[in-house]
Short mmCIF file of N, CA and C in Angstrom, two decimals:
data_model
loop_
_atom_site.label_atom_id
_atom_site.label_comp_id
_atom_site.label_asym_id
_atom_site.label_seq_id
_atom_site.Cartn_x
_atom_site.Cartn_y
_atom_site.Cartn_z
N MET M 503 87.51 90.25 91.28
CA MET M 503 87.53 90.00 92.74
C MET M 503 88.85 89.67 92.99
N PHE M 504 89.36 90.20 94.26
CA PHE M 504 90.74 89.94 94.75
C PHE M 504 90.57 89.48 96.16
N THR M 505 91.64 89.06 96.82
CA THR M 505 91.65 88.55 98.16
C THR M 505 92.42 89.38 99.07
N GLY M 506 93.23 90.36 98.55
CA GLY M 506 94.07 91.13 99.51
C GLY M 506 95.29 90.48 99.94
N LEU M 507 95.62 89.33 99.34
CA LEU M 507 96.85 88.65 99.69
C LEU M 507 97.78 89.00 98.48
N ILE M 508 98.81 89.83 98.84
CA ILE M 508 99.69 90.25 97.79
C ILE M 508 100.66 89.13 97.22
N GLU M 509 100.62 89.04 95.98
CA GLU M 509 101.55 87.91 95.30
C GLU M 509 102.94 88.37 95.07
N SER M 510 103.13 89.63 94.66
CA SER M 510 104.42 90.14 94.33
C SER M 510 104.52 91.59 94.45
N VAL M 511 105.75 92.05 94.70
CA VAL M 511 105.90 93.58 94.62
C VAL M 511 106.65 93.87 93.28
N GLY M 512 106.06 94.73 92.52
CA GLY M 512 106.67 95.05 91.26
C GLY M 512 107.30 96.50 91.31
N GLU M 513 107.94 96.94 90.32
CA GLU M 513 108.59 98.19 90.25
C GLU M 513 108.10 98.95 89.03
N VAL M 514 107.78 100.26 89.25
CA VAL M 514 107.22 101.10 88.15
C VAL M 514 108.54 101.34 87.28
N ALA M 515 108.32 100.88 86.02
CA ALA M 515 109.49 100.99 85.02
C ALA M 515 109.36 102.30 84.22
N GLU M 516 108.12 102.56 84.01
CA GLU M 516 107.89 103.79 83.16
C GLU M 516 106.42 104.35 83.31
N LEU M 517 106.39 105.65 83.15
CA LEU M 517 105.00 106.37 83.22
C LEU M 517 105.04 107.27 82.04
N THR M 518 104.05 106.96 81.09
CA THR M 518 104.03 107.66 79.84
C THR M 518 102.74 108.36 79.72
N PRO M 519 102.69 109.63 79.52
CA PRO M 519 101.42 110.45 79.38
C PRO M 519 100.68 109.95 78.12
N ILE M 520 99.32 109.86 78.27
CA ILE M 520 98.37 109.58 77.20
C ILE M 520 97.16 110.34 77.35
N ASP M 521 96.73 111.12 76.41
CA ASP M 521 95.52 112.00 76.53
C ASP M 521 95.46 112.59 77.88
N ALA M 522 94.37 112.20 78.66
CA ALA M 522 94.17 112.80 80.10
C ALA M 522 94.78 111.97 81.07
N GLY M 523 95.38 110.86 80.83
CA GLY M 523 95.93 109.89 81.90
C GLY M 523 97.33 109.56 81.50
N PHE M 524 97.73 108.39 81.94
CA PHE M 524 99.09 107.96 81.63
C PHE M 524 99.12 106.37 81.58
N ARG M 525 100.01 105.88 80.93
CA ARG M 525 100.34 104.41 80.77
C ARG M 525 101.30 104.10 81.84
N LEU M 526 101.07 103.13 82.63
CA LEU M 526 101.94 102.62 83.68
C LEU M 526 102.52 101.29 83.35
N CYS M 527 103.81 101.26 83.35
CA CYS M 527 104.60 100.04 82.87
C CYS M 527 105.24 99.47 84.20
N ILE M 528 104.98 98.23 84.53
CA ILE M 528 105.54 97.64 85.74
C ILE M 528 106.42 96.36 85.47
N ARG M 529 107.58 96.44 86.06
CA ARG M 529 108.46 95.19 86.01
C ARG M 529 108.13 94.31 87.13
N THR M 530 107.86 92.95 86.85
CA THR M 530 107.50 91.99 87.80
C THR M 530 107.72 90.66 87.28
N ASP M 531 107.89 89.71 88.18
CA ASP M 531 108.07 88.26 87.73
C ASP M 531 106.71 87.76 87.47
N LEU M 532 105.65 88.39 87.80
CA LEU M 532 104.26 87.87 87.40
C LEU M 532 103.88 88.10 85.94
N ALA M 533 104.80 88.92 85.18
CA ALA M 533 104.39 89.30 83.90
C ALA M 533 104.27 88.04 82.88
N GLY M 534 105.05 87.08 83.16
CA GLY M 534 104.96 85.87 82.32
C GLY M 534 103.61 84.99 82.47
N GLU M 535 102.99 85.25 83.55
CA GLU M 535 101.74 84.65 83.80
C GLU M 535 100.47 85.48 83.31
N LEU M 536 100.64 86.70 82.93
CA LEU M 536 99.73 87.58 82.56
C LEU M 536 99.28 87.45 81.06
N ARG M 537 98.05 87.81 80.82
CA ARG M 537 97.49 87.96 79.44
C ARG M 537 96.89 89.35 79.22
N VAL M 538 96.99 89.83 78.03
CA VAL M 538 96.29 91.14 77.68
C VAL M 538 94.83 90.99 78.02
N GLY M 539 94.28 92.01 78.71
CA GLY M 539 92.86 92.01 79.03
C GLY M 539 92.54 91.53 80.43
N GLU M 540 93.63 90.91 81.11
CA GLU M 540 93.47 90.41 82.47
C GLU M 540 93.44 91.46 83.52
N SER M 541 92.68 91.31 84.47
CA SER M 541 92.60 92.28 85.61
C SER M 541 93.70 91.96 86.75
N VAL M 542 94.47 93.07 87.11
CA VAL M 542 95.45 92.86 88.02
C VAL M 542 95.16 94.02 89.06
N ALA M 543 95.33 93.78 90.34
CA ALA M 543 95.32 94.78 91.26
C ALA M 543 96.65 95.45 91.62
N VAL M 544 96.75 96.64 91.43
CA VAL M 544 98.07 97.41 91.66
C VAL M 544 97.77 98.36 92.86
N ASN M 545 98.47 98.04 94.04
CA ASN M 545 98.15 98.76 95.14
C ASN M 545 96.67 98.76 95.48
N GLY M 546 95.99 97.72 95.21
CA GLY M 546 94.62 97.55 95.42
C GLY M 546 93.64 98.00 94.38
N VAL M 547 94.20 98.74 93.32
CA VAL M 547 93.38 99.21 92.31
C VAL M 547 93.28 98.33 91.07
N CYS M 548 92.08 97.75 90.79
CA CYS M 548 91.88 96.88 89.66
C CYS M 548 92.15 97.66 88.39
N LEU M 549 93.28 97.11 87.59
CA LEU M 549 93.75 97.66 86.34
C LEU M 549 93.66 96.52 85.20
N THR M 550 93.57 96.95 84.03
CA THR M 550 93.56 95.96 82.93
C THR M 550 94.89 95.96 82.23
N ALA M 551 95.49 94.77 82.05
CA ALA M 551 96.71 94.70 81.25
C ALA M 551 96.43 94.91 79.82
N VAL M 552 97.08 96.02 79.29
CA VAL M 552 96.94 96.34 77.83
C VAL M 552 98.20 95.92 77.15
N ASP M 553 99.25 95.55 77.64
CA ASP M 553 100.38 95.14 76.95
C ASP M 553 101.17 94.28 77.90
N VAL M 554 101.67 93.06 77.47
CA VAL M 554 102.51 92.14 78.16
C VAL M 554 103.69 91.86 77.50
N GLU M 555 104.94 92.02 78.08
CA GLU M 555 106.07 91.73 77.53
C GLU M 555 106.96 90.89 78.49
N ALA M 556 108.09 90.51 78.10
CA ALA M 556 108.94 89.70 78.99
C ALA M 556 109.33 90.51 80.13
N GLY M 557 108.89 90.09 81.39
CA GLY M 557 109.24 90.72 82.60
C GLY M 557 108.60 92.05 82.98
N GLN M 558 107.62 92.44 82.09
CA GLN M 558 106.77 93.68 82.49
C GLN M 558 105.49 93.61 81.68
N TRP M 559 104.66 94.43 82.33
CA TRP M 559 103.28 94.66 81.71
C TRP M 559 102.86 96.12 81.85
N SER M 560 101.85 96.46 81.16
CA SER M 560 101.36 97.91 81.15
C SER M 560 99.87 98.02 81.30
N ALA M 561 99.41 99.03 81.92
CA ALA M 561 97.99 99.36 82.13
C ALA M 561 97.86 100.91 81.88
N ASP M 562 96.58 101.28 81.55
CA ASP M 562 96.34 102.68 81.32
C ASP M 562 95.56 103.16 82.67
N ILE M 563 96.02 104.39 83.08
CA ILE M 563 95.43 104.99 84.29
C ILE M 563 94.66 106.20 83.80
N GLY M 564 93.35 106.23 84.07
CA GLY M 564 92.49 107.43 83.76
C GLY M 564 92.66 108.49 84.82
N PRO M 565 92.17 109.79 84.48
CA PRO M 565 92.37 110.82 85.40
C PRO M 565 91.58 110.63 86.74
N GLU M 566 90.41 109.98 86.77
CA GLU M 566 89.73 109.75 87.99
C GLU M 566 90.39 108.76 88.85
N THR M 567 91.00 107.67 88.27
CA THR M 567 91.76 106.63 89.06
C THR M 567 93.01 107.34 89.77
N ALA M 568 93.69 108.24 88.86
CA ALA M 568 94.76 108.93 89.47
C ALA M 568 94.45 109.85 90.50
N LYS M 569 93.24 110.39 90.52
CA LYS M 569 92.92 111.41 91.46
C LYS M 569 92.50 110.73 92.84
N VAL M 570 91.69 109.52 92.76
CA VAL M 570 91.12 109.01 94.05
C VAL M 570 91.96 107.87 94.54
N SER M 571 93.06 107.52 93.98
CA SER M 571 93.95 106.45 94.46
C SER M 571 95.35 106.87 94.67
N SER M 572 96.23 106.03 95.22
CA SER M 572 97.62 106.39 95.26
C SER M 572 98.48 106.26 93.91
N LEU M 573 97.76 105.84 92.94
CA LEU M 573 98.38 105.57 91.67
C LEU M 573 98.90 106.91 90.98
N GLY M 574 98.20 107.98 91.23
CA GLY M 574 98.57 109.27 90.65
C GLY M 574 99.79 109.90 91.21
N ALA M 575 100.36 109.24 92.29
CA ALA M 575 101.48 109.84 92.92
C ALA M 575 102.76 108.90 92.66
N LEU M 576 102.51 107.89 91.78
CA LEU M 576 103.59 106.92 91.34
C LEU M 576 104.61 107.61 90.66
N LYS M 577 105.97 107.19 90.95
CA LYS M 577 107.05 107.73 90.10
C LYS M 577 107.94 106.52 89.61
N ARG M 578 108.75 106.75 88.62
CA ARG M 578 109.61 105.66 88.15
C ARG M 578 110.46 105.09 89.36
N GLY M 579 110.50 103.73 89.55
CA GLY M 579 111.14 103.21 90.67
C GLY M 579 110.27 102.88 91.83
N SER M 580 109.03 103.47 91.88
CA SER M 580 108.17 103.10 93.04
C SER M 580 107.83 101.74 93.04
N LEU M 581 107.71 101.11 94.26
CA LEU M 581 107.36 99.74 94.38
C LEU M 581 105.85 99.67 94.54
N VAL M 582 105.20 98.68 93.96
CA VAL M 582 103.73 98.50 94.00
C VAL M 582 103.34 97.11 94.42
N ASN M 583 102.33 96.90 95.05
CA ASN M 583 101.79 95.59 95.49
C ASN M 583 100.94 95.10 94.36
N LEU M 584 101.09 93.77 93.99
CA LEU M 584 100.42 93.21 92.91
C LEU M 584 99.66 91.99 93.28
N GLU M 585 98.40 91.82 92.79
CA GLU M 585 97.66 90.68 92.98
C GLU M 585 96.93 90.32 91.68
N ARG M 586 96.98 89.13 91.19
CA ARG M 586 96.06 88.81 90.09
C ARG M 586 94.78 88.49 90.62
N ALA M 587 93.64 88.66 89.67
CA ALA M 587 92.35 88.37 90.06
C ALA M 587 92.06 86.94 90.54
N MET M 588 91.28 86.83 91.53
CA MET M 588 91.06 85.49 92.10
C MET M 588 90.30 84.59 91.05
N ARG M 589 90.69 83.35 90.85
CA ARG M 589 90.09 82.41 90.02
C ARG M 589 88.77 81.79 90.65
N ALA M 590 87.84 81.69 89.93
CA ALA M 590 86.54 81.10 90.45
C ALA M 590 86.74 79.80 91.02
N ASP M 591 87.67 79.03 90.54
CA ASP M 591 87.91 77.61 91.07
C ASP M 591 88.99 77.50 92.06
N GLY M 592 89.47 78.71 92.58
CA GLY M 592 90.65 78.74 93.49
C GLY M 592 90.16 78.87 94.96
N ARG M 593 90.97 78.69 95.85
CA ARG M 593 90.68 78.80 97.33
C ARG M 593 90.72 80.29 97.68
N PHE M 594 89.90 80.68 98.47
CA PHE M 594 89.70 82.05 98.82
C PHE M 594 90.40 82.22 100.17
N GLY M 595 91.54 82.87 100.08
CA GLY M 595 92.51 82.96 101.28
C GLY M 595 92.48 84.17 101.97
N GLY M 596 91.81 85.30 101.62
CA GLY M 596 91.91 86.50 102.43
C GLY M 596 90.45 87.04 102.56
N HIS M 597 90.33 88.38 102.45
CA HIS M 597 89.02 89.07 102.47
C HIS M 597 88.59 89.37 101.13
N MET M 598 87.43 89.69 100.92
CA MET M 598 86.91 90.08 99.56
C MET M 598 87.41 91.57 99.41
N VAL M 599 88.13 91.68 98.22
CA VAL M 599 88.67 93.07 97.90
C VAL M 599 88.24 93.26 96.44
N LEU M 600 87.44 94.31 96.16
CA LEU M 600 86.95 94.51 94.86
C LEU M 600 87.94 95.23 93.83
N GLY M 601 88.81 95.92 94.29
CA GLY M 601 89.76 96.66 93.39
C GLY M 601 89.14 98.02 93.07
N HIS M 602 87.91 98.43 93.66
CA HIS M 602 87.35 99.60 93.33
C HIS M 602 87.70 100.47 94.54
N VAL M 603 88.35 101.60 94.26
CA VAL M 603 88.85 102.42 95.37
C VAL M 603 87.75 103.40 95.95
N ASP M 604 87.50 103.41 97.18
CA ASP M 604 86.60 104.27 97.90
C ASP M 604 87.17 105.63 98.32
N GLY M 605 88.49 105.62 98.51
CA GLY M 605 89.18 106.76 98.96
C GLY M 605 90.66 106.48 99.25
N ALA M 606 91.51 107.62 99.34
CA ALA M 606 92.87 107.39 99.59
C ALA M 606 93.13 107.93 100.96
N GLY M 607 93.82 107.18 101.80
CA GLY M 607 94.24 107.53 103.16
C GLY M 607 95.63 108.08 103.17
N THR M 608 96.04 108.41 104.37
CA THR M 608 97.34 108.87 104.55
C THR M 608 97.98 108.19 105.76
N ILE M 609 99.24 107.58 105.56
CA ILE M 609 99.88 106.91 106.67
C ILE M 609 100.34 108.06 107.62
N GLN M 610 99.81 108.05 108.88
CA GLN M 610 100.19 109.09 109.78
C GLN M 610 101.35 108.67 110.75
N ALA M 611 101.43 107.41 110.96
CA ALA M 611 102.50 106.77 111.97
C ALA M 611 102.77 105.42 111.69
N VAL M 612 103.96 104.91 111.99
CA VAL M 612 104.32 103.58 112.10
C VAL M 612 104.99 103.32 113.43
N ARG M 613 104.32 102.60 114.22
CA ARG M 613 104.80 102.30 115.57
C ARG M 613 105.28 100.88 115.75
N PRO M 614 106.60 100.71 116.02
CA PRO M 614 106.99 99.34 116.35
C PRO M 614 106.49 98.64 117.62
N GLU M 615 106.17 97.36 117.46
CA GLU M 615 105.78 96.55 118.68
C GLU M 615 106.37 95.15 118.35
N ALA M 616 107.62 94.90 118.85
CA ALA M 616 108.28 93.66 118.42
C ALA M 616 108.37 93.61 116.91
N GLU M 617 108.05 92.43 116.41
CA GLU M 617 108.04 92.34 114.91
C GLU M 617 106.71 92.50 114.22
N PHE M 618 105.76 93.08 114.90
CA PHE M 618 104.40 93.42 114.55
C PHE M 618 104.09 94.88 114.49
N PRO M 619 104.53 95.65 113.55
CA PRO M 619 104.37 97.08 113.53
C PRO M 619 102.94 97.45 113.49
N TRP M 620 102.65 98.62 114.12
CA TRP M 620 101.32 99.28 113.97
C TRP M 620 101.32 100.31 112.95
N VAL M 621 100.30 100.48 112.05
CA VAL M 621 100.25 101.55 111.15
C VAL M 621 98.96 102.30 111.39
N VAL M 622 99.14 103.59 111.42
CA VAL M 622 97.99 104.52 111.72
C VAL M 622 97.71 105.12 110.34
N VAL M 623 96.41 105.01 109.91
CA VAL M 623 95.98 105.59 108.63
C VAL M 623 94.89 106.55 108.81
N GLU M 624 95.09 107.79 108.40
CA GLU M 624 94.10 108.88 108.39
C GLU M 624 93.22 108.58 107.09
N TYR M 625 91.87 108.67 107.21
CA TYR M 625 90.96 108.46 106.05
C TYR M 625 90.10 109.60 105.91
N PRO M 626 89.54 109.78 104.69
CA PRO M 626 88.52 110.85 104.49
C PRO M 626 87.36 110.64 105.25
N GLY M 627 86.71 111.64 105.85
CA GLY M 627 85.61 111.52 106.80
C GLY M 627 84.32 110.80 106.18
N GLY M 628 84.24 110.99 104.86
CA GLY M 628 83.11 110.33 104.11
C GLY M 628 83.20 108.82 104.12
N LEU M 629 84.35 108.28 104.47
CA LEU M 629 84.35 106.77 104.53
C LEU M 629 83.89 106.23 105.96
N ALA M 630 83.82 107.05 106.86
CA ALA M 630 83.48 106.54 108.26
C ALA M 630 82.35 105.60 108.19
N PRO M 631 81.19 105.86 107.47
CA PRO M 631 80.13 104.81 107.53
C PRO M 631 80.33 103.38 107.04
N PHE M 632 81.55 103.31 106.36
CA PHE M 632 81.92 102.00 105.72
C PHE M 632 82.99 101.25 106.53
N LEU M 633 83.50 101.85 107.62
CA LEU M 633 84.55 101.32 108.43
C LEU M 633 83.97 100.76 109.75
N ILE M 634 84.34 99.58 110.14
CA ILE M 634 84.02 99.07 111.53
C ILE M 634 85.10 98.41 112.21
N HIS M 635 85.09 98.60 113.67
CA HIS M 635 86.10 98.02 114.44
C HIS M 635 86.13 96.56 114.19
N ARG M 636 87.31 96.01 113.88
CA ARG M 636 87.46 94.59 113.63
C ARG M 636 86.99 94.18 112.27
N GLY M 637 86.63 95.13 111.44
CA GLY M 637 86.25 94.87 110.06
C GLY M 637 87.56 94.88 109.18
N SER M 638 87.31 94.34 107.96
CA SER M 638 88.40 94.29 106.98
C SER M 638 88.49 95.70 106.28
N VAL M 639 89.73 95.98 105.86
CA VAL M 639 90.06 97.18 105.05
C VAL M 639 91.29 96.81 104.18
N ALA M 640 91.27 97.30 102.99
CA ALA M 640 92.42 97.12 102.16
C ALA M 640 93.30 98.38 102.12
N VAL M 641 94.57 98.33 102.43
CA VAL M 641 95.44 99.43 102.32
C VAL M 641 96.47 99.05 101.34
N ASP M 642 96.58 99.74 100.20
CA ASP M 642 97.48 99.53 99.03
C ASP M 642 97.25 98.05 98.65
N GLY M 643 96.09 97.58 98.70
CA GLY M 643 95.56 96.26 98.27
C GLY M 643 95.91 95.14 99.28
N ILE M 644 96.41 95.47 100.43
CA ILE M 644 96.68 94.50 101.53
C ILE M 644 95.51 94.38 102.34
N SER M 645 94.91 93.14 102.46
CA SER M 645 93.85 92.88 103.30
C SER M 645 94.18 92.95 104.79
N LEU M 646 93.61 93.88 105.53
CA LEU M 646 94.05 94.10 106.93
C LEU M 646 92.68 94.12 107.87
N THR M 647 92.89 93.95 109.12
CA THR M 647 91.78 94.12 110.08
C THR M 647 92.03 95.39 110.87
N ILE M 648 90.88 96.15 111.03
CA ILE M 648 91.01 97.37 111.68
C ILE M 648 90.91 97.01 113.30
N ALA M 649 92.05 97.44 113.90
CA ALA M 649 92.20 97.13 115.36
C ALA M 649 91.73 98.27 116.28
N ARG M 650 91.80 99.55 115.72
CA ARG M 650 91.33 100.67 116.51
C ARG M 650 90.76 101.66 115.43
N LEU M 651 89.67 102.29 115.84
CA LEU M 651 88.94 103.15 114.82
C LEU M 651 88.44 104.37 115.46
N ASP M 652 88.75 105.52 114.98
CA ASP M 652 88.07 106.76 115.49
C ASP M 652 87.54 107.48 114.20
N ALA M 653 86.98 108.70 114.49
CA ALA M 653 86.39 109.51 113.41
C ALA M 653 87.20 109.80 112.30
N ARG M 654 88.47 109.81 112.41
CA ARG M 654 89.36 110.30 111.21
C ARG M 654 90.54 109.25 110.89
N SER M 655 90.77 108.36 111.76
CA SER M 655 91.86 107.33 111.55
C SER M 655 91.52 105.96 112.08
N PHE M 656 92.32 105.07 111.54
CA PHE M 656 92.34 103.64 112.09
C PHE M 656 93.73 103.09 112.25
N ASP M 657 93.87 102.14 113.07
CA ASP M 657 95.09 101.42 113.28
C ASP M 657 95.05 99.98 112.80
N VAL M 658 96.01 99.57 112.16
CA VAL M 658 96.19 98.08 111.71
C VAL M 658 97.53 97.63 112.24
N GLN M 659 97.54 96.30 112.58
CA GLN M 659 98.78 95.75 113.00
C GLN M 659 99.17 94.73 111.90
N ILE M 660 100.45 94.99 111.45
CA ILE M 660 100.96 94.05 110.36
C ILE M 660 101.84 92.95 110.81
N VAL M 661 101.45 91.74 110.41
CA VAL M 661 102.15 90.54 110.62
C VAL M 661 103.54 90.56 109.89
N PRO M 662 104.64 89.93 110.53
CA PRO M 662 105.93 89.91 109.86
C PRO M 662 105.99 89.53 108.42
N PHE M 663 105.31 88.51 108.01
CA PHE M 663 105.28 88.04 106.57
C PHE M 663 104.79 89.17 105.69
N THR M 664 103.68 89.77 106.00
CA THR M 664 103.08 90.82 105.16
C THR M 664 104.12 92.03 105.11
N TRP M 665 104.75 92.43 106.27
CA TRP M 665 105.65 93.54 106.39
C TRP M 665 106.82 93.29 105.44
N MET M 666 107.28 92.04 105.41
CA MET M 666 108.53 91.75 104.51
C MET M 666 108.24 91.54 103.12
N HIS M 667 106.94 91.26 102.78
CA HIS M 667 106.55 90.90 101.37
C HIS M 667 105.68 91.91 100.68
N THR M 668 105.44 93.08 101.15
CA THR M 668 104.73 94.16 100.52
C THR M 668 105.47 95.50 100.54
N ASN M 669 104.85 96.47 99.84
CA ASN M 669 105.58 97.67 99.83
C ASN M 669 105.20 98.56 100.98
#
């Protein structure tokens, strides 16, 4: 379980092919706090740390995850949003985010409005029954509120702190 509150932005250090998928290695200041086997949300996708070294950690990405999420399009140097799993004894500061991807959307536009930019996201039509006006949605793992919703897209407005501290 995650909250959608991004802790850190990491950088893709390496992508290594393995069988049908690939191993993703991420440089981040969070690496020192991670343990092998721990769950970490990468752009909102729950992954398992399979290797942890000084300043970086790795996870394996299967073909289905690569296909239904933004992780399949990552390249060396890509920036990714990171969040460690929520502790059972911790404060719940955001929305409930499972880390299980329902679909991948496409950013259609970014419209400035003072220091609160609007982002328009086109989503697959099959997700329409799961989205509600003023409901929560996670975009690249960021917990956001749907401000406008139509049959194929929704708008979210990003607060300055989130804009400055995420990818």
